[in-house]
Amino acid sequence: MFDHINRFFNALKSLYSKMFESTLGIKHAVFIIIIAMLMVAFSIKVPIDILNKLLFFGGLAFIYLTMLLCFIKYKNVHKVLLGKHKNNEELLTAFSHRSYIASITSFSFTLSLFTYGILMIFVSIFNISELKIDLVNYIMIMSSIVTVVWFLFHLTKEGVDKKKQAKKAKVYLRLYTAIATTVSLAFIWAFFEQSLKPFITYLAVSYAWVSFFIEAYEEKIQ
């Protein structure tokens, strides 16, 4: 399983370097997004149900991944989040609290806003009521997904001590779980109950999955 995950991240790195290897990088990204949109549009014409879904969700996945890579390259991150890092790549590839906070706030929120609009356009065009979701829940789901992806990226990262990396991931996970639990118990006012508690709940689910992946990874490297 982790070999496949590692190949996925290596493929993303390769795509990232090829997309932005020249000044035409953003044009390469636009080209990929257009092709992905055509895949989604073509899916409605395909009579085979399985192939239809593969084209639709495959196209959406390409759009999401391409936009994520564009944000990593071009998004302006506040210097408070960026810290001592020179650019976004350095920030996100660092296994640190600052990197995680930037991932689930700045990057996750921006990606959610852009991709939500695209998703709702396709939902309206193809009348797919199953995919209708409000923006707040969508942002929370995206933050949870980003959490799992961030941990998996650093767990399977090449060129580091695997046992130390797994141990560090476990310490981070315990800290974030403790913070989330404490915050959820500290809610007193109705405003916080309605606005932040659902977000903590989504994160708790992602932390449960991360815990599983860490334990599975530790078993693999032993």
Coordinates of N, CA and C in Angstrom, one line a residue:
M1 N 0.8 -1.2 0.0 CA 0.0 0.0 0.0 C 0.9 1.3 0.0
F2 N 1.9 1.3 0.9 CA 2.7 2.5 1.0 C 3.6 2.7 -0.2
D3 N 3.9 1.6 -0.9 CA 4.7 1.7 -2.2 C 3.9 2.4 -3.2
H4 N 2.6 2.1 -3.3 CA 1.7 2.8 -4.2 C 1.5 4.3 -3.8
I5 N 1.4 4.6 -2.5 CA 1.3 5.9 -2.1 C 2.5 6.7 -2.4
N6 N 3.7 6.1 -2.3 CA 5.0 6.8 -2.6 C 5.1 7.0 -4.1
R7 N 4.6 6.1 -4.9 CA 4.6 6.3 -6.4 C 3.7 7.5 -6.7
F8 N 2.6 7.6 -6.0 CA 1.6 8.7 -6.3 C 2.3 10.0 -6.0
F9 N 3.0 10.2 -4.9 CA 3.6 11.4 -4.5 C 4.8 11.7 -5.5
N10 N 5.5 10.7 -5.9 CA 6.6 10.8 -6.9 C 6.1 11.3 -8.2
A11 N 4.9 10.8 -8.6 CA 4.2 11.2 -9.9 C 3.8 12.7 -9.8
L12 N 3.3 13.1 -8.6 CA 3.0 14.5 -8.4 C 4.2 15.4 -8.5
K13 N 5.3 15.0 -7.9 CA 6.6 15.8 -7.9 C 7.0 15.9 -9.4
S14 N 6.9 14.8 -10.1 CA 7.3 14.8 -11.5 C 6.4 15.8 -12.3
L15 N 5.1 15.7 -12.1 CA 4.2 16.6 -12.8 C 4.5 18.1 -12.4
Y16 N 4.7 18.3 -11.1 CA 5.0 19.7 -10.7 C 6.2 20.2 -11.4
S17 N 7.3 19.4 -11.5 CA 8.6 19.9 -12.1 C 8.4 20.2 -13.6
K18 N 7.6 19.3 -14.2 CA 7.3 19.5 -15.7 C 6.4 20.6 -16.0
M19 N 5.4 20.9 -15.1 CA 4.5 22.0 -15.3 C 5.2 23.3 -15.2
F20 N 6.1 23.4 -14.3 CA 6.7 24.7 -14.0 C 8.2 24.8 -14.3
E21 N 8.7 24.0 -15.3 CA 10.1 24.0 -15.7 C 10.5 25.1 -16.5
S22 N 9.4 25.9 -17.0 CA 9.7 27.1 -17.8 C 8.7 28.2 -17.4
T23 N 8.8 29.3 -18.1 CA 7.9 30.4 -17.9 C 6.5 30.1 -18.4
L24 N 6.3 29.0 -19.1 CA 5.0 28.6 -19.6 C 4.3 27.7 -18.7
G25 N 4.8 27.6 -17.5 CA 4.2 26.7 -16.5 C 2.7 26.8 -16.3
I26 N 2.3 28.1 -16.1 CA 0.9 28.3 -15.9 C 0.0 27.9 -17.1
K27 N 0.6 28.0 -18.3 CA -0.1 27.6 -19.5 C -0.2 26.1 -19.6
H28 N 0.8 25.4 -19.1 CA 0.8 24.0 -19.0 C -0.4 23.5 -18.1
A29 N -0.5 24.2 -17.0 CA -1.5 23.9 -16.0 C -2.9 24.1 -16.5
V30 N -3.1 25.3 -17.2 CA -4.4 25.6 -17.9 C -4.7 24.5 -18.9
F31 N -3.7 24.0 -19.7 CA -4.0 23.0 -20.7 C -4.5 21.7 -20.0
I32 N -3.8 21.3 -18.9 CA -4.2 20.1 -18.2 C -5.6 20.2 -17.6
I33 N -6.0 21.4 -17.1 CA -7.3 21.6 -16.6 C -8.4 21.6 -17.7
I34 N -8.1 22.1 -18.8 CA -9.0 22.1 -20.0 C -9.2 20.6 -20.4
I35 N -8.1 19.8 -20.5 CA -8.3 18.4 -20.9 C -9.1 17.7 -19.8
A36 N -8.9 18.0 -18.5 CA -9.7 17.3 -17.5 C -11.2 17.7 -17.6
M37 N -11.4 19.0 -17.9 CA -12.8 19.4 -18.0 C -13.5 18.7 -19.2
L38 N -12.8 18.5 -20.3 CA -13.3 17.8 -21.4 C -13.6 16.4 -21.0
M39 N -12.8 15.8 -20.2 CA -13.0 14.4 -19.7 C -14.4 14.4 -18.9
V40 N -14.6 15.4 -18.1 CA -15.8 15.4 -17.3 C -17.0 15.6 -18.2
A41 N -16.9 16.6 -19.2 CA -17.9 16.8 -20.1 C -18.3 15.6 -21.0
F42 N -17.2 14.9 -21.4 CA -17.4 13.7 -22.3 C -18.1 12.6 -21.5
S43 N -17.9 12.6 -20.2 CA -18.4 11.4 -19.4 C -19.9 11.3 -19.5
I44 N -20.7 12.4 -19.8 CA -22.1 12.4 -19.8 C -22.6 11.7 -21.1
K45 N -21.7 11.6 -22.1 CA -22.0 11.0 -23.4 C -21.7 9.5 -23.4
V46 N -21.0 9.0 -22.4 CA -20.6 7.6 -22.4 C -21.7 6.8 -21.8
P47 N -22.2 5.8 -22.6 CA -23.3 5.0 -22.1 C -22.9 4.0 -21.0
I48 N -21.7 3.6 -20.9 CA -21.2 2.6 -19.9 C -21.1 3.3 -18.6
D49 N -21.8 2.8 -17.6 CA -21.9 3.5 -16.3 C -20.5 3.6 -15.6
I50 N -19.8 2.5 -15.5 CA -18.5 2.5 -14.8 C -17.5 3.5 -15.5
L51 N -17.4 3.4 -16.9 CA -16.6 4.3 -17.6 C -17.0 5.7 -17.4
N52 N -18.3 5.9 -17.4 CA -18.8 7.3 -17.2 C -18.3 7.9 -15.9
K53 N -18.4 7.1 -14.8 CA -17.9 7.6 -13.5 C -16.4 7.7 -13.4
L54 N -15.7 6.9 -14.1 CA -14.2 7.0 -14.2 C -13.8 8.3 -14.8
L55 N -14.4 8.6 -15.9 CA -14.1 9.8 -16.7 C -14.5 11.0 -15.8
F56 N -15.6 11.0 -15.2 CA -16.1 12.2 -14.4 C -15.2 12.4 -13.2
F57 N -15.0 11.4 -12.4 CA -14.2 11.6 -11.2 C -12.7 11.7 -11.5
G58 N -12.3 11.0 -12.5 CA -10.9 11.2 -13.0 C -10.6 12.6 -13.4
G59 N -11.5 13.2 -14.2 CA -11.4 14.5 -14.6 C -11.3 15.5 -13.5
L60 N -12.2 15.3 -12.5 CA -12.3 16.2 -11.3 C -11.0 16.0 -10.5
A61 N -10.4 14.8 -10.4 CA -9.2 14.6 -9.7 C -8.0 15.4 -10.3
F62 N -8.0 15.3 -11.7 CA -6.9 16.0 -12.4 C -7.0 17.6 -12.2
I63 N -8.3 18.0 -12.2 CA -8.5 19.5 -11.9 C -8.0 19.9 -10.5
Y64 N -8.4 19.1 -9.6 CA -8.1 19.4 -8.2 C -6.5 19.4 -8.0
L65 N -5.9 18.3 -8.5 CA -4.5 18.2 -8.3 C -3.7 19.3 -9.0
T66 N -4.1 19.6 -10.2 CA -3.4 20.7 -11.0 C -3.6 22.0 -10.3
M67 N -4.8 22.3 -9.7 CA -5.0 23.6 -9.0 C -4.2 23.6 -7.7
L68 N -4.1 22.4 -7.1 CA -3.2 22.4 -5.8 C -1.8 22.7 -6.2
L69 N -1.3 22.1 -7.2 CA 0.1 22.4 -7.6 C 0.3 23.8 -8.0
C70 N -0.7 24.4 -8.6 CA -0.6 25.9 -9.0 C -0.5 26.7 -7.7
F71 N -1.4 26.4 -6.7 CA -1.4 27.1 -5.5 C 0.0 27.0 -4.7
I72 N 0.5 25.8 -4.8 CA 1.9 25.6 -4.1 C 2.9 26.5 -4.8
K73 N 2.8 26.6 -6.1 CA 3.8 27.4 -6.9 C 3.6 28.9 -6.7
Y74 N 2.3 29.4 -6.8 CA 2.1 30.8 -7.0 C 1.4 31.5 -5.8
K75 N 0.8 30.7 -4.9 CA 0.0 31.3 -3.8 C 0.9 32.2 -2.9
N76 N 0.4 33.4 -2.6 CA 1.1 34.2 -1.6 C 0.8 33.8 -0.2
V77 N 1.7 33.3 0.5 CA 1.5 32.9 1.9 C 2.0 34.0 2.9
H78 N 1.2 34.3 3.9 CA 1.6 35.3 4.8 C 2.9 34.9 5.5
K79 N 3.8 35.9 5.7 CA 5.1 35.7 6.3 C 5.1 35.0 7.6
V80 N 3.9 35.2 8.4 CA 3.8 34.5 9.7 C 3.8 33.0 9.5
L81 N 3.1 32.6 8.4 CA 3.0 31.1 8.1 C 4.3 30.7 7.5
L82 N 4.8 31.5 6.6 CA 6.0 31.1 5.8 C 7.2 31.0 6.8
G83 N 7.3 31.8 7.8 CA 8.4 31.7 8.7 C 9.8 31.9 8.0
K84 N 10.7 31.0 8.4 CA 12.1 31.1 7.8 C 12.2 30.4 6.5
H85 N 11.1 29.8 6.0 CA 11.2 29.2 4.7 C 11.1 30.2 3.5
K86 N 11.9 29.9 2.5 CA 12.0 30.8 1.3 C 10.8 30.8 0.4
N87 N 10.1 29.7 0.3 CA 9.0 29.6 -0.6 C 8.0 28.5 -0.1
N88 N 6.9 28.3 -0.8 CA 5.9 27.4 -0.4 C 6.3 26.0 -0.4
E89 N 7.2 25.6 -1.4 CA 7.7 24.3 -1.5 C 8.5 23.9 -0.2
E90 N 9.3 24.8 0.2 CA 10.1 24.5 1.5 C 9.2 24.4 2.7
L91 N 8.2 25.2 2.7 CA 7.2 25.2 3.9 C 6.5 23.9 3.9
L92 N 5.9 23.5 2.8 CA 5.0 22.3 2.8 C 5.8 21.0 2.9
T93 N 7.1 21.0 2.5 CA 7.9 19.7 2.5 C 8.6 19.6 3.9
A94 N 8.4 20.6 4.7 CA 9.0 20.6 6.1 C 8.0 19.8 7.0
F95 N 8.5 18.9 7.8 CA 7.6 18.2 8.7 C 7.6 18.9 10.0
S96 N 6.7 20.0 10.0 CA 6.7 20.8 11.2 C 5.3 21.3 11.5
H97 N 5.0 21.8 12.6 CA 3.7 22.3 13.0 C 3.3 23.5 12.1
R98 N 4.2 24.3 11.7 CA 4.0 25.5 10.9 C 3.5 25.0 9.5
S99 N 4.1 24.0 9.0 CA 3.7 23.4 7.7 C 2.3 22.8 7.7
Y100 N 2.0 22.1 8.8 CA 0.6 21.5 8.9 C -0.4 22.6 9.0
I101 N -0.2 23.6 9.9 CA -1.1 24.7 10.0 C -1.4 25.4 8.7
A102 N -0.3 25.7 8.0 CA -0.5 26.3 6.7 C -1.3 25.4 5.7
S103 N -1.1 24.1 5.8 CA -1.7 23.2 4.9 C -3.2 23.2 5.1
I104 N -3.7 23.1 6.4 CA -5.1 22.9 6.7 C -5.8 24.3 6.8
T105 N -5.1 25.4 6.7 CA -5.8 26.7 6.7 C -5.6 27.4 5.4
S106 N -4.5 28.0 5.1 CA -4.3 28.8 3.9 C -4.5 28.0 2.6
F107 N -3.8 26.9 2.5 CA -3.9 26.1 1.2 C -5.2 25.4 1.1
S108 N -5.6 24.8 2.2 CA -6.9 24.0 2.1 C -8.1 24.9 1.9
F109 N -8.1 26.1 2.5 CA -9.2 27.0 2.3 C -9.3 27.6 0.9
T110 N -8.1 28.0 0.3 CA -8.0 28.5 -1.0 C -8.4 27.4 -2.0
L111 N -7.9 26.2 -1.9 CA -8.3 25.1 -2.8 C -9.7 24.8 -2.7
S112 N -10.3 24.9 -1.5 CA -11.7 24.6 -1.3 C -12.6 25.6 -2.1
L113 N -12.3 26.9 -2.0 CA -13.0 27.9 -2.6 C -13.1 27.7 -4.1
F114 N -11.9 27.5 -4.7 CA -11.8 27.3 -6.2 C -12.5 26.1 -6.7
T115 N -12.2 25.0 -6.0 CA -12.7 23.7 -6.5 C -14.2 23.5 -6.2
Y116 N -14.7 24.2 -5.2 CA -16.1 24.1 -4.9 C -16.9 24.7 -6.0
G117 N -16.5 25.9 -6.5 CA -17.1 26.5 -7.6 C -17.2 25.6 -8.9
I118 N -16.1 24.9 -9.2 CA -16.0 24.0 -10.3 C -17.0 22.8 -10.1
L119 N -16.9 22.3 -8.9 CA -17.8 21.1 -8.6 C -19.3 21.5 -8.7
M120 N -19.7 22.6 -8.2 CA -21.1 23.0 -8.3 C -21.5 23.3 -9.7
I121 N -20.6 23.8 -10.5 CA -20.9 24.0 -12.0 C -21.3 22.7 -12.6
F122 N -20.4 21.7 -12.4 CA -20.7 20.3 -12.9 C -21.9 19.7 -12.4
V123 N -22.1 19.9 -11.1 CA -23.3 19.3 -10.4 C -24.6 19.9 -11.0
S124 N -24.6 21.2 -11.3 CA -25.7 21.9 -12.0 C -25.9 21.4 -13.4
I125 N -24.8 21.3 -14.1 CA -24.9 20.9 -15.6 C -25.4 19.5 -15.7
F126 N -24.8 18.6 -14.9 CA -25.2 17.2 -15.0 C -26.3 16.7 -14.1
N127 N -26.8 17.7 -13.2 CA -27.9 17.4 -12.3 C -27.5 16.2 -11.4
I128 N -26.4 16.3 -10.7 CA -25.9 15.2 -9.8 C -26.2 15.7 -8.4
S129 N -27.4 15.4 -7.9 CA -27.8 15.8 -6.6 C -27.0 15.2 -5.5
E130 N -26.5 14.0 -5.7 CA -25.7 13.3 -4.7 C -24.4 14.1 -4.3
L131 N -23.9 14.9 -5.2 CA -22.7 15.7 -4.9 C -22.9 17.1 -4.4
K132 N -24.2 17.4 -4.2 CA -24.5 18.8 -3.6 C -24.1 18.8 -2.1
I133 N -23.4 19.9 -1.8 CA -22.9 20.0 -0.4 C -22.7 21.5 -0.2
D134 N -22.9 22.0 1.1 CA -22.7 23.4 1.3 C -21.2 23.7 1.5
L135 N -20.9 24.9 1.3 CA -19.5 25.3 1.2 C -18.7 25.0 2.6
V136 N -19.4 25.3 3.7 CA -18.7 25.1 5.0 C -18.3 23.7 5.2
N137 N -19.2 22.7 4.9 CA -18.9 21.3 5.1 C -17.8 20.9 4.1
Y138 N -17.9 21.5 2.9 CA -16.9 21.2 1.9 C -15.5 21.6 2.3
I139 N -15.4 22.8 2.9 CA -14.1 23.2 3.4 C -13.6 22.3 4.5
M140 N -14.5 21.9 5.4 CA -14.1 21.0 6.5 C -13.6 19.6 6.0
I141 N -14.3 19.1 5.0 CA -13.9 17.8 4.4 C -12.6 18.0 3.7
M142 N -12.4 19.1 3.0 CA -11.1 19.3 2.3 C -9.9 19.4 3.3
S143 N -10.2 20.0 4.4 CA -9.1 20.1 5.5 C -8.8 18.8 6.0
S144 N -9.8 17.9 6.2 CA -9.6 16.6 6.7 C -8.8 15.7 5.7
I145 N -9.1 15.9 4.4 CA -8.4 15.1 3.4 C -6.9 15.6 3.3
V146 N -6.7 16.9 3.4 CA -5.4 17.5 3.4 C -4.6 17.0 4.6
T147 N -5.2 16.9 5.7 CA -4.6 16.3 6.9 C -4.0 14.9 6.7
V148 N -4.8 14.1 6.1 CA -4.4 12.7 5.8 C -3.2 12.7 4.8
V149 N -3.4 13.5 3.7 CA -2.4 13.5 2.7 C -1.1 14.1 3.2
W150 N -1.2 15.1 4.1 CA 0.1 15.7 4.6 C 0.9 14.7 5.4
F151 N 0.2 14.0 6.3 CA 0.9 13.0 7.1 C 1.4 11.9 6.2
L152 N 0.7 11.4 5.3 CA 1.1 10.3 4.4 C 2.4 10.8 3.6
F153 N 2.3 12.0 3.1 CA 3.5 12.5 2.4 C 4.8 12.5 3.2
H154 N 4.7 12.9 4.4 CA 5.9 12.9 5.3 C 6.2 11.5 5.8
L155 N 5.3 10.7 6.0 CA 5.6 9.3 6.4 C 6.3 8.5 5.3
T156 N 6.0 8.7 4.1 CA 6.6 8.0 3.0 C 7.7 8.7 2.3
K157 N 8.1 9.8 2.9 CA 9.1 10.7 2.3 C 10.4 9.9 2.2
E158 N 11.1 10.1 1.0 CA 12.4 9.4 0.8 C 13.5 10.2 1.4
G159 N 14.6 9.4 1.7 CA 15.8 10.1 2.2 C 15.8 10.5 3.7
V160 N 14.8 9.9 4.4 CA 14.8 10.2 5.9 C 14.8 8.9 6.6
D161 N 15.1 9.0 7.9 CA 15.0 7.8 8.8 C 13.6 7.4 9.0
K162 N 13.1 6.3 8.5 CA 11.7 5.9 8.5 C 11.2 5.7 9.9
K163 N 12.0 5.1 10.8 CA 11.5 4.9 12.2 C 11.4 6.2 12.9
K164 N 12.3 7.1 12.7 CA 12.2 8.4 13.4 C 11.0 9.2 12.8
Q165 N 10.8 9.1 11.5 CA 9.7 9.8 10.9 C 8.4 9.3 11.4
A166 N 8.2 8.0 11.6 CA 7.0 7.4 12.1 C 6.8 7.8 13.5
K167 N 7.9 7.8 14.3 CA 7.8 8.2 15.7 C 7.4 9.7 15.8
K168 N 7.9 10.6 15.0 CA 7.6 12.0 15.0 C 6.2 12.2 14.6
A169 N 5.7 11.4 13.6 CA 4.3 11.6 13.1 C 3.4 11.2 14.3
K170 N 3.7 10.1 15.0 CA 2.9 9.7 16.1 C 2.8 10.8 17.2
V171 N 3.9 11.4 17.5 CA 3.9 12.5 18.5 C 3.1 13.6 18.1
Y172 N 3.2 14.0 16.8 CA 2.4 15.1 16.2 C 0.9 14.8 16.3
L173 N 0.6 13.5 15.9 CA -0.8 13.1 15.9 C -1.4 13.2 17.3
R174 N -0.7 12.7 18.3 CA -1.1 12.7 19.7 C -1.4 14.2 20.2
L175 N -0.5 15.1 19.8 CA -0.6 16.5 20.2 C -1.8 17.1 19.6
Y176 N -2.0 16.9 18.2 CA -3.2 17.5 17.5 C -4.5 16.9 18.0
T177 N -4.5 15.6 18.4 CA -5.7 14.9 18.9 C -6.0 15.5 20.3
A178 N -5.0 15.7 21.1 CA -5.2 16.3 22.4 C -5.7 17.7 22.3
I179 N -5.2 18.5 21.4 CA -5.6 19.9 21.2 C -7.1 19.9 20.8
A180 N -7.4 19.0 19.8 CA -8.8 19.0 19.2 C -9.8 18.6 20.3
T181 N -9.4 17.6 21.1 CA -10.3 17.1 22.2 C -10.5 18.2 23.2
T182 N -9.4 18.8 23.6 CA -9.5 19.9 24.6 C -10.4 21.1 24.1
V183 N -10.2 21.4 22.9 CA -10.9 22.6 22.3 C -12.4 22.2 22.3
S184 N -12.7 20.9 21.9 CA -14.1 20.5 21.7 C -14.8 20.5 23.1
L185 N -14.1 20.2 24.1 CA -14.7 20.2 25.5 C -14.8 21.6 26.1
A186 N -14.1 22.5 25.5 CA -14.0 23.9 26.1 C -15.1 24.8 25.5
F187 N -15.9 24.2 24.6 CA -17.0 25.1 23.9 C -18.0 25.4 25.0
I188 N -18.3 26.7 25.1 CA -19.3 27.2 26.0 C -20.4 28.0 25.3
W189 N -19.9 28.9 24.4 CA -20.9 29.7 23.7 C -21.5 29.0 22.5
A190 N -22.7 29.3 22.2 CA -23.4 28.7 21.1 C -22.7 28.9 19.8
F191 N -22.1 30.1 19.6 CA -21.4 30.4 18.4 C -20.3 29.5 18.1
F192 N -19.4 29.2 19.1 CA -18.3 28.2 18.9 C -18.8 26.8 18.7
E193 N -19.9 26.5 19.4 CA -20.5 25.2 19.3 C -20.9 24.9 17.8
Q194 N -21.5 25.9 17.2 CA -22.1 25.7 15.9 C -21.0 25.8 14.8
S195 N -20.0 26.6 15.0 CA -19.0 26.9 14.0 C -17.8 26.1 14.0
L196 N -17.2 25.9 15.2 CA -15.9 25.2 15.3 C -16.0 23.7 15.6
K197 N -17.0 23.3 16.4 CA -17.1 21.9 16.8 C -17.2 21.0 15.6
P198 N -18.0 21.3 14.6 CA -18.0 20.4 13.4 C -16.7 20.2 12.7
F199 N -15.9 21.3 12.7 CA -14.6 21.3 12.1 C -13.7 20.4 12.9
I200 N -13.8 20.4 14.3 CA -13.0 19.6 15.1 C -13.4 18.1 14.9
T201 N -14.7 17.9 14.7 CA -15.2 16.5 14.5 C -14.6 15.9 13.2
Y202 N -14.6 16.7 12.1 CA -14.0 16.3 10.8 C -12.5 16.0 11.0
L203 N -11.8 16.8 11.7 CA -10.4 16.6 12.0 C -10.2 15.3 12.8
A204 N -11.0 15.1 13.7 CA -10.9 13.9 14.6 C -11.0 12.6 13.7
V205 N -11.9 12.6 12.7 CA -12.0 11.5 11.8 C -10.7 11.3 11.0
S206 N -10.2 12.4 10.5 CA -8.9 12.3 9.8 C -7.8 11.8 10.6
Y207 N -7.8 12.2 11.9 CA -6.7 11.8 12.8 C -6.8 10.3 13.1
A208 N -8.0 9.8 13.1 CA -8.2 8.3 13.3 C -7.6 7.5 12.1
W209 N -7.8 8.1 10.9 CA -7.2 7.4 9.7 C -5.7 7.6 9.7
V210 N -5.2 8.7 10.1 CA -3.8 8.9 10.2 C -3.2 7.9 11.2
S211 N -3.8 7.7 12.3 CA -3.4 6.8 13.3 C -3.3 5.4 12.7
F212 N -4.3 5.0 11.9 CA -4.2 3.7 11.3 C -3.0 3.6 10.3
F213 N -2.8 4.6 9.5 CA -1.7 4.6 8.6 C -0.3 4.6 9.3
I214 N -0.2 5.3 10.4 CA 1.1 5.3 11.1 C 1.4 3.9 11.6
E215 N 0.4 3.2 12.2 CA 0.6 1.9 12.8 C 0.9 0.9 11.7
A216 N 0.2 1.0 10.5 CA 0.5 0.1 9.4 C 1.8 0.4 8.8
Y217 N 2.3 1.6 8.8 CA 3.6 2.0 8.3 C 4.7 1.4 9.3
E218 N 4.5 1.6 10.6 CA 5.4 1.0 11.5 C 5.6 -0.5 11.4
E219 N 4.5 -1.1 11.2 CA 4.5 -2.6 11.0 C 5.3 -3.0 9.7
K220 N 5.2 -2.1 8.7 CA 5.8 -2.4 7.4 C 7.4 -2.2 7.6
I221 N 7.8 -1.2 8.3 CA 9.2 -0.9 8.3 C 10.0 -1.7 9.4
Q222 N 9.2 -2.4 10.3 CA 9.9 -3.2 11.3 C 10.6 -4.4 10.7

